[in-house]
Tab-separated table of C-alpha atoms in Angstrom:
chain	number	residue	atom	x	y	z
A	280	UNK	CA	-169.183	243.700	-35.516
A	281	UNK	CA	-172.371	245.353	-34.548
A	282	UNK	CA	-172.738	247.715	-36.979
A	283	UNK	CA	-172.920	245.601	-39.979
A	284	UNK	CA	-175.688	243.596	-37.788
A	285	UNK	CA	-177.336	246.819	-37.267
A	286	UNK	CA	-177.442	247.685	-40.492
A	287	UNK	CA	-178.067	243.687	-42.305
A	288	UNK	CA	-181.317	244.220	-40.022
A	289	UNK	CA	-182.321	247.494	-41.393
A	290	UNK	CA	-182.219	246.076	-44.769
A	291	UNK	CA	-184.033	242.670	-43.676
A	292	UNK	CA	-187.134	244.714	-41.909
A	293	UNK	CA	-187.435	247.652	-45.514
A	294	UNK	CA	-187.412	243.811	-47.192
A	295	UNK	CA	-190.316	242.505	-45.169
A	296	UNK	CA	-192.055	246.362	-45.291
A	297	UNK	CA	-191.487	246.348	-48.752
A	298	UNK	CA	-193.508	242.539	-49.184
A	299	UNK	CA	-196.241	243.992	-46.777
A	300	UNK	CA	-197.140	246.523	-49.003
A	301	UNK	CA	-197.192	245.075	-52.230
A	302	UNK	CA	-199.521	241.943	-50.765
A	303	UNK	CA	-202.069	245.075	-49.343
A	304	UNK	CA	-201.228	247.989	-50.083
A	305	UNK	CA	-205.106	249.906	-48.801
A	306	UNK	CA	-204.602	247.543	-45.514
A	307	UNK	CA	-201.155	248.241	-44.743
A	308	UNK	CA	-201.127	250.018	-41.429
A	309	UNK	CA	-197.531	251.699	-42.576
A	310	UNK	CA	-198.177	255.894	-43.083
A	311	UNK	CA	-195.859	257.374	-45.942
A	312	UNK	CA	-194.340	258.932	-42.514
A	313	UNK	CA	-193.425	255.582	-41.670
A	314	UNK	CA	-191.722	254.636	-44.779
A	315	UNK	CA	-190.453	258.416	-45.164
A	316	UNK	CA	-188.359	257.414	-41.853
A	317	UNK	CA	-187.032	254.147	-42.980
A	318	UNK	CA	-185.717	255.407	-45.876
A	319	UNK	CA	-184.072	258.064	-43.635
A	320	UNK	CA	-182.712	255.703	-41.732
A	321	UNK	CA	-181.374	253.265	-44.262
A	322	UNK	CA	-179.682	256.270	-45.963
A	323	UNK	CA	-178.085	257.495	-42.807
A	324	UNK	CA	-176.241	254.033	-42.355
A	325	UNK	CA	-175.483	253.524	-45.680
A	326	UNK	CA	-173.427	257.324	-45.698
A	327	UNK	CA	-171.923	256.216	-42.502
A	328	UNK	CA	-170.923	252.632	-43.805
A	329	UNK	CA	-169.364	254.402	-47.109
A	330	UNK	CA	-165.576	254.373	-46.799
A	331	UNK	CA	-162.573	256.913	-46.702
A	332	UNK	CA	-159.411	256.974	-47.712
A	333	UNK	CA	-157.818	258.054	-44.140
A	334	UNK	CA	-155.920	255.853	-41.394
A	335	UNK	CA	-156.999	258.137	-38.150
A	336	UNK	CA	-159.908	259.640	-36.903
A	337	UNK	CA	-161.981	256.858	-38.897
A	338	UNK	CA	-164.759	255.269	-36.385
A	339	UNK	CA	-165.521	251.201	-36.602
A	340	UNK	CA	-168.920	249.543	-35.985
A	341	UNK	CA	-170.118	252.758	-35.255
A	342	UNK	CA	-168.733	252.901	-31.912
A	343	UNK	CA	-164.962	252.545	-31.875
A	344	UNK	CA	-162.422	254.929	-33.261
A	345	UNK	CA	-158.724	254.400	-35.004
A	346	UNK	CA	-156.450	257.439	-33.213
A	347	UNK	CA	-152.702	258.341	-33.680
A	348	UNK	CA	-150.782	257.501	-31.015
A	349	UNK	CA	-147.547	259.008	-32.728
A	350	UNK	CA	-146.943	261.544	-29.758
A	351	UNK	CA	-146.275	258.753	-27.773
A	352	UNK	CA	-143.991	256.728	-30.091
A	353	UNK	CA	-142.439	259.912	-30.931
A	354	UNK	CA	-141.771	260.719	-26.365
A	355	UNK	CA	-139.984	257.348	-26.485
A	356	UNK	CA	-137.774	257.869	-28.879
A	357	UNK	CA	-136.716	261.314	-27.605
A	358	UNK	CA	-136.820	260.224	-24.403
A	359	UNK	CA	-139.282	263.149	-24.121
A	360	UNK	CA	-142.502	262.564	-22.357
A	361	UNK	CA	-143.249	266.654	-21.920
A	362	UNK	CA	-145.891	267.502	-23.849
A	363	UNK	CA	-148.061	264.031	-22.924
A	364	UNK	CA	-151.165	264.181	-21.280
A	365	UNK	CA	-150.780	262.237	-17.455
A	366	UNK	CA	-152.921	259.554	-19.870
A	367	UNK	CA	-150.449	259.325	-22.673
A	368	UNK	CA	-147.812	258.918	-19.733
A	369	UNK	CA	-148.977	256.379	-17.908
A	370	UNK	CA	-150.125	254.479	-21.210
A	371	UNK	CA	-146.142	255.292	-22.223
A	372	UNK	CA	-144.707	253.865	-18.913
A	373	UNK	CA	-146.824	250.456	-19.296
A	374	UNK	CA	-145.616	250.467	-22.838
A	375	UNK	CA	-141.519	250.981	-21.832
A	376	UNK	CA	-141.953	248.593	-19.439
A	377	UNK	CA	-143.284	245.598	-21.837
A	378	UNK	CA	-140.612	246.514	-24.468
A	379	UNK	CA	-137.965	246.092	-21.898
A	380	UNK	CA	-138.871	242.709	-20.951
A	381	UNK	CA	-139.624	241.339	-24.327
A	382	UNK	CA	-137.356	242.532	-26.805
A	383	UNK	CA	-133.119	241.566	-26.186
A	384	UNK	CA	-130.628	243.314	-28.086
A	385	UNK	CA	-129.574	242.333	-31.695
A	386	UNK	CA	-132.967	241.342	-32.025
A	387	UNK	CA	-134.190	242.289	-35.605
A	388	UNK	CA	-137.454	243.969	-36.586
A	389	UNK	CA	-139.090	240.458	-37.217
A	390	UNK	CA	-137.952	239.357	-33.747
A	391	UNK	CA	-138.987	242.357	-32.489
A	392	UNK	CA	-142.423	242.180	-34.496
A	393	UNK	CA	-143.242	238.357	-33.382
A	394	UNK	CA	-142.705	239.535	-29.641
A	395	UNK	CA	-145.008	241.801	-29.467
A	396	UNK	CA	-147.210	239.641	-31.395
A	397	UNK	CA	-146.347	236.462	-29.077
A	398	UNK	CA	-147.083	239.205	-25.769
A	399	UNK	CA	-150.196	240.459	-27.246
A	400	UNK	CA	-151.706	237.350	-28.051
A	401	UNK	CA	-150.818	235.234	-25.156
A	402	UNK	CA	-151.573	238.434	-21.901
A	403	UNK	CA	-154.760	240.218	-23.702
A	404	UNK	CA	-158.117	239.152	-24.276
A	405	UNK	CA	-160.900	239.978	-26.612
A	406	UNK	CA	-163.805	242.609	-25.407
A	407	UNK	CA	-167.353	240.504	-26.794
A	408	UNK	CA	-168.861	243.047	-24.895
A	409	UNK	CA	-169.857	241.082	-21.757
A	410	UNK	CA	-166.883	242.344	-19.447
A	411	UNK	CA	-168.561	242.604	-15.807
A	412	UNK	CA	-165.224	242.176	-13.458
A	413	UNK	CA	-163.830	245.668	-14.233
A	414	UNK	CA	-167.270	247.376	-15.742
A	415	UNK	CA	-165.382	250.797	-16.615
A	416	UNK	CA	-162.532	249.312	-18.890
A	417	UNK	CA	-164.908	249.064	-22.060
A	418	UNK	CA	-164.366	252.654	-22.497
A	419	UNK	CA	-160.864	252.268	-22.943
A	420	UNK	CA	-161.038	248.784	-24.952
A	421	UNK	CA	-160.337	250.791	-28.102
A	422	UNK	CA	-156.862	252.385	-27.393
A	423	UNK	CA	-153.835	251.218	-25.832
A	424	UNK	CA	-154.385	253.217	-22.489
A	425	UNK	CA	-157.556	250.673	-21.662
A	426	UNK	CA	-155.718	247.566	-23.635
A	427	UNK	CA	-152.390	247.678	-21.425
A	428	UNK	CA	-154.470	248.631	-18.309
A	429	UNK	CA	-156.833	246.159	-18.367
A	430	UNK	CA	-155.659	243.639	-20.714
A	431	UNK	CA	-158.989	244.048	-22.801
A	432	UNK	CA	-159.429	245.064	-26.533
A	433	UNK	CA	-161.805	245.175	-29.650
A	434	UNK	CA	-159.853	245.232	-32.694
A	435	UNK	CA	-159.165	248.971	-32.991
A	436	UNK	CA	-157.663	248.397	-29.363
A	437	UNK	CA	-155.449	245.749	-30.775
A	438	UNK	CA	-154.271	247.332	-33.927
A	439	UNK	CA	-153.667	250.555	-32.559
A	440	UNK	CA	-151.389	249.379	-29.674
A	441	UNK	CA	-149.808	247.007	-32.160
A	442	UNK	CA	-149.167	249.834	-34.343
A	443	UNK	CA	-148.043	252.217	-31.300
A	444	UNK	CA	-145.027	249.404	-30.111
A	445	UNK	CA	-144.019	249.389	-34.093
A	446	UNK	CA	-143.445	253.206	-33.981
A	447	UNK	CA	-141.937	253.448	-30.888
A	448	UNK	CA	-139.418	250.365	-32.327
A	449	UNK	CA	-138.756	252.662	-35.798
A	450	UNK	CA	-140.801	250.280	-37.732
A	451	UNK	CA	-143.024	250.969	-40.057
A	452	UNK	CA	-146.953	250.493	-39.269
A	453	UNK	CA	-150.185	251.846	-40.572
A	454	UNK	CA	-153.419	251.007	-39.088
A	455	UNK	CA	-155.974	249.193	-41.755
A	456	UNK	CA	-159.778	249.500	-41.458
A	457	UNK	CA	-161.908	247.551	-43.961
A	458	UNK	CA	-164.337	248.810	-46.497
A	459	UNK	CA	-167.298	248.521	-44.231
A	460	UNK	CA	-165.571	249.792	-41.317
A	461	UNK	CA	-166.677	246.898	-38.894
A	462	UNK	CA	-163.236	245.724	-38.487
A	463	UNK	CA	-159.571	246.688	-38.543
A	464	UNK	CA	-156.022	245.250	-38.463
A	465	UNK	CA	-151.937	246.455	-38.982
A	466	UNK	CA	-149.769	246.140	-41.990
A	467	UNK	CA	-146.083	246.769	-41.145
A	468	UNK	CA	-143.095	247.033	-43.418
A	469	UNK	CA	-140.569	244.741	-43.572
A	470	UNK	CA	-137.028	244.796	-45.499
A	471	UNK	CA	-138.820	247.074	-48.039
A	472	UNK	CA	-142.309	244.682	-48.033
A	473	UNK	CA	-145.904	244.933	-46.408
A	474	UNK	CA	-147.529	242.331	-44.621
A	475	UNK	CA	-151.394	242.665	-42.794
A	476	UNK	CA	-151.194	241.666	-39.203
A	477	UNK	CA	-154.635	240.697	-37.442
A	478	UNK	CA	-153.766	239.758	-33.953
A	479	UNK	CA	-157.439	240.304	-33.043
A	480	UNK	CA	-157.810	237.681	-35.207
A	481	UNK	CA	-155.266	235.522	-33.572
A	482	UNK	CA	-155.935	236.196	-29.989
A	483	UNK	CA	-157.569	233.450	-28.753
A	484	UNK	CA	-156.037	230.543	-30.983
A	485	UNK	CA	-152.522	231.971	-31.122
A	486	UNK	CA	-151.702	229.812	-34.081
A	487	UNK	CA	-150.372	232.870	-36.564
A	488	UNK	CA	-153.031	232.234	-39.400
A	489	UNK	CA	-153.360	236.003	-39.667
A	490	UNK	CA	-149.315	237.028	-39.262
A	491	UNK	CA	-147.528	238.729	-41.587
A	492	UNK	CA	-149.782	238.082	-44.901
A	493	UNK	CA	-150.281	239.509	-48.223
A	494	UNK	CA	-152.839	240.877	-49.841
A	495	UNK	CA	-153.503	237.529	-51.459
A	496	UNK	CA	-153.282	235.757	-48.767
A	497	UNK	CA	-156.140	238.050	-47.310
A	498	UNK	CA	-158.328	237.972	-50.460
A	499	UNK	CA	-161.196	237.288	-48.709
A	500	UNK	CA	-161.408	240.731	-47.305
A	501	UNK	CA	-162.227	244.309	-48.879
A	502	UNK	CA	-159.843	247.519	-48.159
A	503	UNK	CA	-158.744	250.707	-49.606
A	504	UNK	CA	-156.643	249.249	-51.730
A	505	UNK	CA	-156.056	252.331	-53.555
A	506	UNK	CA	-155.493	254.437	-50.193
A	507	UNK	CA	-153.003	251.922	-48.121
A	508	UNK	CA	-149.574	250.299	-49.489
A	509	UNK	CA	-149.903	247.312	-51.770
A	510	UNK	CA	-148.687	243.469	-49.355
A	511	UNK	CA	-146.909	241.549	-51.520
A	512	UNK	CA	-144.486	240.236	-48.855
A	513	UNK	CA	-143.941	236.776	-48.085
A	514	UNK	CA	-140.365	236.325	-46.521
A	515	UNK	CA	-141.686	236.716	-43.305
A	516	UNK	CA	-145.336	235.048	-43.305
A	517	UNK	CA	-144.853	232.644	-40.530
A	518	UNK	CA	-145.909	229.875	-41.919
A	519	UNK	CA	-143.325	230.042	-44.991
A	520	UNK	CA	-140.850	230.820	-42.404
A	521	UNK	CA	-141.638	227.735	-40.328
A	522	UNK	CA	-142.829	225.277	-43.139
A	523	UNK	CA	-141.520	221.870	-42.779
A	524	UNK	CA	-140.834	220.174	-46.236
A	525	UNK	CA	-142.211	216.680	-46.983
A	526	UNK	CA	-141.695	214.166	-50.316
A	527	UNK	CA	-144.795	212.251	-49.709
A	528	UNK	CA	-148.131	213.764	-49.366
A	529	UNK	CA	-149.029	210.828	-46.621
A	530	UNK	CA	-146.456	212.567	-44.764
A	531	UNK	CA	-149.346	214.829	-43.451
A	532	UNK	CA	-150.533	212.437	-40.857
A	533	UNK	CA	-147.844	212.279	-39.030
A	534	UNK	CA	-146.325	215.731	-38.998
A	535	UNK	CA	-149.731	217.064	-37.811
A	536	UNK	CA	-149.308	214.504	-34.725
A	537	UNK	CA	-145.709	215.515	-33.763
A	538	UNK	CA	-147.241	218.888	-33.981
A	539	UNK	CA	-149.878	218.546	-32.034
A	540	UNK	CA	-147.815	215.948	-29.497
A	541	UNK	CA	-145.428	219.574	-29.279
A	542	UNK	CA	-148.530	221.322	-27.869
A	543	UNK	CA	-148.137	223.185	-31.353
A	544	UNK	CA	-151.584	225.247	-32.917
A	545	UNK	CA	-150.189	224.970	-36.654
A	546	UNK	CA	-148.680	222.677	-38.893
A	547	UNK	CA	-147.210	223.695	-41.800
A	548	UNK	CA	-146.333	222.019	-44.583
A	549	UNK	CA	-144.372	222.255	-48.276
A	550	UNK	CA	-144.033	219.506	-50.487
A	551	UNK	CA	-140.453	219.185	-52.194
A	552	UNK	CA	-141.854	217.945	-55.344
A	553	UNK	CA	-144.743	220.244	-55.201
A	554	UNK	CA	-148.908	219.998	-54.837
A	555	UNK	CA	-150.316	218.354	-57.785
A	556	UNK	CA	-154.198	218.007	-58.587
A	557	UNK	CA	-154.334	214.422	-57.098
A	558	UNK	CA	-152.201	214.902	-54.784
A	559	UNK	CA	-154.300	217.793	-53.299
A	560	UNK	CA	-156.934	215.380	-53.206
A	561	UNK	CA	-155.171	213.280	-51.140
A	562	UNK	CA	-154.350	215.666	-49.031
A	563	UNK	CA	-157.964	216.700	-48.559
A	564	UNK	CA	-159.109	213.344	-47.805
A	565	UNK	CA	-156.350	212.676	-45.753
A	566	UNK	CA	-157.162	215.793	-43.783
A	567	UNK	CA	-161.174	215.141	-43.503
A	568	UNK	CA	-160.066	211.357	-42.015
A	569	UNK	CA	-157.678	212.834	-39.713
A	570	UNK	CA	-160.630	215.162	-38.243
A	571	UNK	CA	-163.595	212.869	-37.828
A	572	UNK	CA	-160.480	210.241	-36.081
A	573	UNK	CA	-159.626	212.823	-33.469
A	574	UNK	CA	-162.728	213.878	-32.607
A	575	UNK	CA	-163.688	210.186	-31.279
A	576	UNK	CA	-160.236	209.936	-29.786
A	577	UNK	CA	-159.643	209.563	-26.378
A	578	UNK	CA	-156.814	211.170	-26.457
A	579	UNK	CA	-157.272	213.927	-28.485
A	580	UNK	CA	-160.886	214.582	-29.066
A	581	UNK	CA	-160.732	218.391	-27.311
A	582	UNK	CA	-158.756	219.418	-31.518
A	583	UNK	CA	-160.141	220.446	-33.928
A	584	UNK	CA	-158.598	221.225	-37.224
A	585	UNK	CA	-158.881	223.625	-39.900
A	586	UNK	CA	-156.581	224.359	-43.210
A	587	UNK	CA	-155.725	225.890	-46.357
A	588	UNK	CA	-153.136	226.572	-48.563
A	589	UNK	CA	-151.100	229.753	-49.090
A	590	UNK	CA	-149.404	230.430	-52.632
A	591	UNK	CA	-145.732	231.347	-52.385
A	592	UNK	CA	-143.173	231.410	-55.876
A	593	UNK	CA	-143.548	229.588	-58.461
A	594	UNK	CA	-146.950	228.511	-58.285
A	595	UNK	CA	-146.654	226.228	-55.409
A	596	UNK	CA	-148.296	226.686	-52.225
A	597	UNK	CA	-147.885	225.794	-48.353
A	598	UNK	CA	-150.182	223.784	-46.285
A	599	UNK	CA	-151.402	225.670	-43.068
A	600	UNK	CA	-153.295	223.461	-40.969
A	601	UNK	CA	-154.606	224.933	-37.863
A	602	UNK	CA	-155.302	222.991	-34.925
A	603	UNK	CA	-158.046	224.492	-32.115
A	604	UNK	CA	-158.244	223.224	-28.602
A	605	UNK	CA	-154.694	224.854	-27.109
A	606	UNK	CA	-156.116	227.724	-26.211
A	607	UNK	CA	-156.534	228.733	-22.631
A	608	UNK	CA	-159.115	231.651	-20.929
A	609	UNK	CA	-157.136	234.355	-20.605
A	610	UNK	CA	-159.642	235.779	-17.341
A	611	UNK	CA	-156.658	236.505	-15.099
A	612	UNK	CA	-157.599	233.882	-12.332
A	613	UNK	CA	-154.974	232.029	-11.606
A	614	UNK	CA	-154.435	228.238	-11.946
A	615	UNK	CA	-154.576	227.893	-8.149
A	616	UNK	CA	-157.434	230.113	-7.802
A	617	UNK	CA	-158.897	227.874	-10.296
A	618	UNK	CA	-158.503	224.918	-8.490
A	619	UNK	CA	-160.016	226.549	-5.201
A	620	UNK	CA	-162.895	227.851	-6.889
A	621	UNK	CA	-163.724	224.415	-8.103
A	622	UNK	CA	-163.213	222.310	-4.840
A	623	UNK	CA	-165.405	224.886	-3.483
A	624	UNK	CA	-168.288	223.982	-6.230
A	625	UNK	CA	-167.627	220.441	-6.195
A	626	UNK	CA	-168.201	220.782	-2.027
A	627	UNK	CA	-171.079	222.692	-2.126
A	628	UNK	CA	-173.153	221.259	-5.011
A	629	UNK	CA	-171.613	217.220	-4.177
């Protein structure tokens, strides 16, 4: 996010200060002032890029912040809505409502867990900071008043409403920021286990590549480790729970088709025998064919496909192959709307 921009470019322009000096230093039209105040500067983004071991009142990219929304969780439970602001209401009402239409009886907290994510994901739409149709809701994008108002989140927005519909479902949820605070995400408990949720992350491809992992699984990113619960989950990673098994590693090919023939983002895959050195060469040649074929296909040149492999017991490892292109603008024009605004540019600029 921003912040780490901000401060990549504070470093970049002391690097380019620090060149100009040393090539002429009696020339150099930069005053000890001057550098006095970059160093200031560079030191007062460094303290506020520093992290702490703290789920709430922690702020993100400098602008965002991570705040309980337990009172409201807590009003729906008790069926008590007394002591909420006529915000915290209203954001409680649109809340109730979504949980009533999504979530059936007997469901259980993984059911429960991949509704919300499946609602989230498919009715709300990233903030990139260029919203112009509703100008006021960026001040809201950050907390689930402005996300279930306006359909329109950063990723505090996301994880804190995630979090919020965990509480008010008795499931466990904690709010994760990482260790340069330009980004944050959910884990939630499960039979006993954590798993990281990142539906930020997931918004726009809806293909579950950040649902319900471990910390492995998420090794490529930096946290308190020390502060928030250790992930070691994998039961209900979505990809182990939807893996389809295969003997032969040609096998590939076509299950990614009848994937992507199901209008399905993701193909998963475990191999009965297991993944073998040269057969995960295979595999990744297979794969690299398979993407240069599609994209001069007729037929289905608007995919594109990424992978990797998860581990799960015993040393062996899943597959996840991610296929872009499925994804739809999530604007809230309508198809027909759609249509009519496009007859009306293909009349006026035939």
């Amino acid at each position: 996010m921003k912040e780490k921009t901000k401060l990549i470019t504070i470093f970049c322009i002391a690097g380019v200060l620090v060149i100009g000096l040393s090539l002429n230093t009696a020339a150099s039209i930069l005053t000890m002032k001057n550098v006095d105040e970059l160093k200031a500067l560079i030191s007062e983004n460094m303290s506020t890029d520093q992290d702490v071991a703290q789920e709430n009142d922690v702020v993100i990219a400098g602008e965002y912040e991570i705040k309980s929304t337990q009172k409201i969780s807590d009003a729906y439970i008790s069926h008590d809505a007394s002591a909420l602001t006529d915000k915290e209401k209203e954001t409680l009402d649109m809340a109730s409502e979504i949980l009533k239409e999504i979530i059936k009886e007997g469901m259980t907290d993984y059911e429960k867990e991949l509704a919300v994510y499946d609602w989230m994901t498919h009715k709300l739409r990233q903030d990139k900071g260029i919203l112009t149709v509703i100008p006021s809701t960026q001040a809201d994008c950050d907390n689930p008043y402005g996300v279930l108002k306006y359909h329109n989140a950063v990723c505090v927005g996301y994880a804190t409403t995630f979090r919020m519909f965990m509480q008010m479902m008795n499931i466990e949820c904690m709010v994760v920021h990482n260790s340069e605070r330009y980004h944050s995400w959910d884990l939630i408990k499960l039979d006993g286990e954590w798993y990281h949720t990142d539906i930020y992350s997931d918004a726009e491809t809806r293909n579950y590549m950040c649902f319900n992992q471990n910390d492995a699984m998420f090794s490529d990113r930096s946290w308190n480790t020390d502060f928030f619960p250790t992930s070691t989950g994998l039961k209900y990673n979505y990809g182990y729970q939807n893996k389809s098994m295969i003997d032969d590693v040609h096998e590939i090919a076509s299950t990614l088709k009848k994937a992507i023939d199901e209008k399905k983002a993701y193909a998963f895959i475990g191999f009965n025998s297991g993944i073998t050195e040269e057969n995960a060469q295979i595999a990744e040649t297979m794969l690299n064919g398979i993407s240069d074929k599609i994209s001069y296909s007729d037929e289905y040149n608007k995919y594109t496909i990424t992978w990797k492999y998860i581990p799960i017991e015993n040393n062996q490892f899943i597959l996840c192959i991610y296929v872009n292109g499925f994804e739809q603008e999530n604007n809230g024009v309508t198809e027909e709307e759609t249509q009519k605004i496009q007859e009306i540019i293909n009349e006026v600029f035939n």
